[in-house]
Amino acid sequence: MKNFTFIPAPDLKTALNILDREKEKAKPVAGATNIMVDIRDGKLNDKILVGIQDIKELRGVKFNRGKIYIGALTTISELADSLLLEKKAPALFQAAQVFADPIVRNSATVGGNIAYGSPAGDAVAALMGLKADVIVARKGGKRRIPIEEFHTGVNKNVMAANELIVAVEFAVNPHSAFYKLALRNSMAISQVTVAVSVRQDRAGKITDAVIALGAVAPKVVRAYSVEKAIIGKPFGDEVIAAIAPALKKDIKPIDDIRGSGEYRATVAPVLVKRVLAKACGVCLNEGRNAK
């Protein structure tokens, strides 16, 4: 560690003033679960750390008029304990259950997970599956950014240096689900994550679908080709058959220490099928050798 200054920001106005003044020199910190790793690894130096952990207005899960609003400093543990999310946004609730371990979940925040921009970010995949907007603030105003447009690459996003994530917001969808494939049950970075939300008509046809995948591209991605291929059809053999060929257009998995690109490309359509079935309320009857 070298050349760090810590400045506490007791409220949002103070935080935004500091960011506006210091711009690229400033780095907001709250749970710091990712930032501390980067500091120890020497990837982050010469920064003014702006302590935003005490800003109460950036905490909490709220429901109003069919939408859920989550403050950026809400911890993953709070998401994992939220009966509201369990009922109205199960994809995010399920992602919180498998996020790191209980100690990390107590510190890690929604805003931090989004800002860090890992291609394997569990909360990012779940929020993208729910078609969330990221709300960012700067001195003098706010703007909304669809989460699928927020990241531009690994640890990169569209925010200006003087902006801060303050919340995420999305329409409720009980017909959503999430799954994380990893090498172990806790403290594991994802090999593949899938989040799905759907809407169906009375006949069971899929009228809207959002499918997000993590750890299969330089950022969490929407499977637009798959979504297009399944709209207007009920979940069944035709939908299942469409997933794998369409998904090839949406993902670009690579080899790393957690798995090969070939492995990811093979399991991703299987996971999409299973998570889509769960979101649609379909119980799959898969044998031991099912693919």
Coordinates of C-alpha atoms in Angstrom, one line a residue:
M1 CA 0.0 0.0 0.0
K2 CA 1.2 3.5 -0.7
N3 CA 0.0 7.1 -0.9
F4 CA -3.6 6.7 0.3
T5 CA -5.7 9.3 2.0
F6 CA -9.0 8.5 3.6
I7 CA -11.8 11.0 3.8
P8 CA -15.1 10.1 5.4
A9 CA -18.3 11.3 3.8
P10 CA -21.2 11.4 6.3
D11 CA -23.8 12.2 3.6
L12 CA -24.4 12.0 -0.1
K13 CA -23.9 15.7 -0.7
T14 CA -20.4 15.6 0.9
A15 CA -19.5 12.5 -1.1
L16 CA -20.5 14.0 -4.4
N17 CA -18.6 17.2 -3.6
I18 CA -15.4 15.3 -2.9
L19 CA -15.8 13.2 -6.1
D20 CA -16.4 16.3 -8.1
R21 CA -13.4 18.0 -6.7
E22 CA -10.9 15.1 -6.8
K23 CA -12.3 13.2 -9.9
E24 CA -9.9 10.4 -11.0
K25 CA -7.9 10.7 -7.7
A26 CA -10.9 9.6 -5.7
K27 CA -12.2 6.0 -5.0
P28 CA -15.4 5.5 -3.1
V29 CA -15.2 2.7 -0.5
A30 CA -17.8 1.0 1.7
G31 CA -17.5 -2.8 2.2
A32 CA -14.2 -2.7 0.3
T33 CA -14.3 -6.4 -0.3
N34 CA -12.9 -6.0 -3.8
I35 CA -10.9 -2.8 -3.3
M36 CA -8.8 -4.3 -0.4
V37 CA -7.8 -7.2 -2.6
D38 CA -6.6 -4.8 -5.3
I39 CA -4.7 -2.7 -2.8
R40 CA -2.9 -5.8 -1.4
D41 CA -2.1 -6.9 -4.9
G42 CA -0.6 -3.5 -5.8
K43 CA -3.2 -2.8 -8.5
L44 CA -4.5 0.3 -6.7
N45 CA -2.3 3.1 -5.5
D46 CA -2.2 6.8 -5.1
K47 CA -5.9 7.3 -4.3
I48 CA -8.1 9.3 -2.1
L49 CA -10.4 6.8 -0.5
V50 CA -13.8 8.3 0.1
G51 CA -15.6 6.5 2.9
I52 CA -19.3 6.3 2.0
Q53 CA -20.2 3.5 4.4
D54 CA -22.2 5.7 6.8
I55 CA -24.5 7.3 4.2
K56 CA -27.9 6.0 5.5
E57 CA -29.9 7.3 2.5
L58 CA -28.1 4.8 0.3
R59 CA -29.3 1.7 2.3
G60 CA -32.4 -0.4 2.2
V61 CA -34.8 -2.3 0.0
K62 CA -38.1 -0.5 -0.9
F63 CA -41.2 -1.5 -2.8
N64 CA -43.5 1.0 -4.5
R65 CA -45.9 0.7 -7.4
G66 CA -44.6 -2.5 -8.8
K67 CA -41.0 -1.6 -8.6
I68 CA -38.2 -2.5 -6.2
Y69 CA -35.6 0.2 -5.3
I70 CA -32.4 -0.9 -3.6
G71 CA -29.9 1.5 -2.2
A72 CA -26.3 1.1 -3.3
L73 CA -25.0 0.5 0.2
T74 CA -27.4 -2.3 0.9
T75 CA -25.4 -5.4 1.8
I76 CA -25.7 -8.8 0.1
S77 CA -26.7 -10.2 3.5
E78 CA -29.7 -7.9 3.5
L79 CA -30.7 -9.1 0.1
A80 CA -30.3 -12.7 1.3
D81 CA -32.7 -12.0 4.2
S82 CA -35.3 -10.1 2.2
L83 CA -38.7 -11.8 2.2
L84 CA -39.7 -9.1 -0.4
L85 CA -37.0 -10.2 -2.8
E86 CA -37.8 -13.9 -2.2
K87 CA -41.3 -13.3 -3.2
K88 CA -41.1 -10.6 -5.9
A89 CA -37.6 -11.0 -7.3
P90 CA -36.3 -14.5 -6.6
A91 CA -33.4 -14.3 -9.1
L92 CA -31.7 -11.6 -6.9
F93 CA -32.7 -13.4 -3.7
Q94 CA -31.2 -16.7 -5.0
A95 CA -28.0 -14.9 -6.2
A96 CA -27.5 -13.5 -2.7
Q97 CA -27.7 -16.9 -1.1
V98 CA -24.6 -18.2 -3.0
F99 CA -22.6 -14.9 -3.0
A100 CA -19.2 -15.6 -1.4
D101 CA -19.6 -16.5 2.3
P102 CA -21.6 -15.0 5.2
I103 CA -18.7 -12.8 6.3
V104 CA -18.2 -11.3 2.9
R105 CA -22.0 -10.9 2.4
N106 CA -22.1 -8.8 5.6
S107 CA -19.7 -6.3 4.0
A108 CA -20.2 -6.5 0.3
T109 CA -22.7 -4.0 -1.2
V110 CA -24.9 -4.0 -4.2
G111 CA -23.3 -0.9 -5.5
G112 CA -19.8 -2.2 -5.0
N113 CA -20.5 -5.4 -6.9
I114 CA -21.9 -3.4 -9.8
A115 CA -19.1 -0.8 -9.8
Y116 CA -16.3 -3.4 -9.7
G117 CA -17.6 -4.9 -12.9
S118 CA -16.4 -8.5 -12.8
P119 CA -17.6 -10.7 -15.7
A120 CA -18.5 -13.2 -12.9
G121 CA -20.4 -10.7 -10.7
D122 CA -23.3 -12.6 -9.2
A123 CA -25.4 -9.6 -8.3
V124 CA -24.8 -8.1 -11.8
A125 CA -26.1 -11.2 -13.6
A126 CA -29.2 -11.3 -11.3
L127 CA -30.0 -7.6 -11.8
M128 CA -29.5 -7.9 -15.5
G129 CA -31.9 -10.8 -15.5
L130 CA -34.4 -8.5 -13.9
K131 CA -33.7 -5.7 -16.4
A132 CA -32.6 -3.3 -13.7
D133 CA -31.6 0.3 -14.1
V134 CA -28.5 1.6 -12.3
I135 CA -29.0 5.1 -10.8
V136 CA -25.9 7.2 -10.6
A137 CA -25.5 10.6 -9.1
R138 CA -23.1 13.5 -9.5
K139 CA -23.0 17.0 -8.1
G140 CA -26.0 18.6 -9.7
G141 CA -28.0 15.6 -10.9
K142 CA -28.7 11.9 -11.5
R143 CA -29.1 9.6 -14.5
R144 CA -30.4 6.1 -15.1
I145 CA -28.4 3.5 -17.0
P146 CA -29.8 0.1 -18.1
I147 CA -27.5 -2.4 -16.4
E148 CA -26.9 -4.2 -19.7
E149 CA -25.3 -0.9 -21.0
F150 CA -23.4 -0.1 -17.8
H151 CA -20.2 -2.2 -18.3
T152 CA -17.9 -1.8 -21.2
G153 CA -15.4 -4.6 -20.3
V154 CA -13.6 -6.2 -17.4
N155 CA -13.8 -3.8 -14.4
K156 CA -14.8 -1.0 -16.8
N157 CA -18.1 1.0 -16.9
V158 CA -19.6 4.1 -18.4
M159 CA -19.6 6.3 -15.2
A160 CA -17.7 9.5 -15.1
A161 CA -15.0 10.0 -12.4
N162 CA -17.3 12.3 -10.5
E163 CA -20.3 9.9 -10.4
L164 CA -21.4 7.5 -7.8
I165 CA -23.9 4.6 -7.9
V166 CA -26.7 5.4 -5.5
A167 CA -29.3 2.7 -6.3
V168 CA -30.7 0.1 -8.6
E169 CA -34.4 -0.2 -9.6
F170 CA -36.4 -2.8 -11.5
A171 CA -39.9 -4.0 -12.0
V172 CA -40.9 -6.9 -9.8
N173 CA -41.0 -10.4 -11.4
P174 CA -41.8 -13.4 -9.3
H175 CA -41.1 -15.5 -12.5
S176 CA -37.4 -15.2 -12.3
A177 CA -34.6 -17.5 -11.2
F178 CA -30.8 -17.7 -10.8
Y179 CA -28.1 -20.4 -10.8
K180 CA -24.4 -20.3 -10.1
L181 CA -22.0 -23.0 -11.3
A182 CA -18.8 -23.0 -9.3
L183 CA -16.0 -25.3 -8.1
R184 CA -17.1 -25.2 -4.5
N185 CA -20.1 -24.1 -2.4
S186 CA -18.7 -20.9 -0.9
M187 CA -16.0 -18.3 -1.7
A188 CA -16.0 -19.4 -5.3
I189 CA -15.8 -17.2 -8.3
S190 CA -18.4 -18.4 -10.8
Q191 CA -17.7 -20.7 -13.8
V192 CA -21.0 -19.8 -15.3
T193 CA -24.0 -17.9 -13.9
V194 CA -27.5 -17.7 -15.4
A195 CA -30.3 -15.4 -14.5
V196 CA -33.7 -15.5 -16.2
S197 CA -37.0 -13.6 -15.9
V198 CA -40.1 -14.3 -18.0
R199 CA -43.6 -13.3 -18.6
Q200 CA -46.2 -15.6 -20.0
D201 CA -49.7 -15.4 -21.3
R202 CA -52.6 -17.5 -20.1
A203 CA -51.8 -20.2 -22.6
G204 CA -48.3 -20.5 -21.2
K205 CA -46.5 -18.8 -24.2
I206 CA -43.5 -16.7 -23.3
T207 CA -44.4 -13.1 -24.1
D208 CA -41.2 -11.6 -22.7
A209 CA -37.9 -13.1 -21.6
V210 CA -34.6 -11.7 -20.2
I211 CA -31.6 -14.0 -20.0
A212 CA -28.3 -12.9 -18.5
L213 CA -25.1 -14.9 -18.2
G214 CA -21.9 -14.3 -16.3
A215 CA -18.4 -15.6 -16.7
V216 CA -18.9 -16.3 -20.4
A217 CA -17.7 -13.0 -21.9
P218 CA -15.6 -9.9 -20.9
K219 CA -18.7 -8.7 -19.1
V220 CA -22.0 -10.1 -17.9
V221 CA -24.1 -10.3 -21.1
R222 CA -27.7 -10.6 -22.3
A223 CA -28.6 -13.6 -24.4
Y224 CA -30.5 -11.6 -26.9
S225 CA -30.5 -14.3 -29.6
V226 CA -31.9 -16.8 -27.2
E227 CA -34.6 -14.4 -26.0
K228 CA -35.7 -13.7 -29.6
A229 CA -35.8 -17.4 -30.4
I230 CA -38.1 -18.4 -27.6
I231 CA -40.6 -15.5 -27.5
G232 CA -44.1 -16.5 -28.5
K233 CA -43.5 -20.2 -27.6
P234 CA -44.5 -22.2 -24.5
F235 CA -41.6 -23.8 -22.7
G236 CA -41.2 -27.2 -24.3
D237 CA -39.1 -29.2 -26.8
E238 CA -39.1 -26.3 -29.4
V239 CA -37.8 -23.8 -26.9
I240 CA -35.2 -26.3 -25.5
A241 CA -33.9 -27.1 -29.1
A242 CA -33.5 -23.4 -29.8
I243 CA -31.3 -22.5 -26.8
A244 CA -27.9 -24.0 -27.7
P245 CA -27.6 -22.8 -31.4
A246 CA -28.9 -19.3 -30.4
L247 CA -26.6 -19.0 -27.4
K248 CA -23.5 -19.5 -29.5
K249 CA -24.1 -16.0 -30.9
D250 CA -24.3 -14.4 -27.4
I251 CA -21.3 -15.7 -25.5
K252 CA -17.6 -15.8 -25.9
P253 CA -16.2 -17.9 -23.0
I254 CA -12.5 -18.1 -22.4
D255 CA -10.1 -20.6 -20.7
D256 CA -9.0 -19.7 -17.1
I257 CA -8.1 -21.4 -13.9
R258 CA -11.8 -22.2 -13.1
G259 CA -12.6 -23.9 -16.4
S260 CA -12.1 -24.0 -20.1
G261 CA -14.0 -22.0 -22.7
E262 CA -15.2 -25.3 -24.2
Y263 CA -16.6 -26.5 -20.9
R264 CA -18.4 -23.2 -20.3
A265 CA -19.8 -23.3 -23.9
T266 CA -21.1 -26.8 -23.2
V267 CA -22.7 -26.3 -19.9
A268 CA -24.1 -22.8 -20.5
P269 CA -27.1 -23.9 -22.7
V270 CA -27.9 -26.7 -20.1
L271 CA -28.0 -24.1 -17.3
V272 CA -30.1 -21.7 -19.4
K273 CA -32.6 -24.5 -20.1
R274 CA -32.9 -25.4 -16.4
V275 CA -33.1 -21.8 -15.1
L276 CA -35.6 -20.9 -17.8
A277 CA -37.7 -23.9 -16.8
K278 CA -37.6 -22.8 -13.2
A279 CA -38.7 -19.3 -14.1
C280 CA -41.5 -20.7 -16.2
G281 CA -42.6 -22.9 -13.4
V282 CA -41.8 -26.1 -15.2
C283 CA -40.4 -29.2 -13.5
L284 CA -37.9 -30.9 -15.8
N285 CA -37.7 -34.7 -15.7
E286 CA -34.1 -35.2 -16.4
G287 CA -32.3 -38.5 -16.2
R288 CA -28.7 -39.0 -15.1
N289 CA -27.4 -38.5 -18.6
A290 CA -29.7 -35.6 -19.6
K291 CA -28.1 -32.8 -21.6

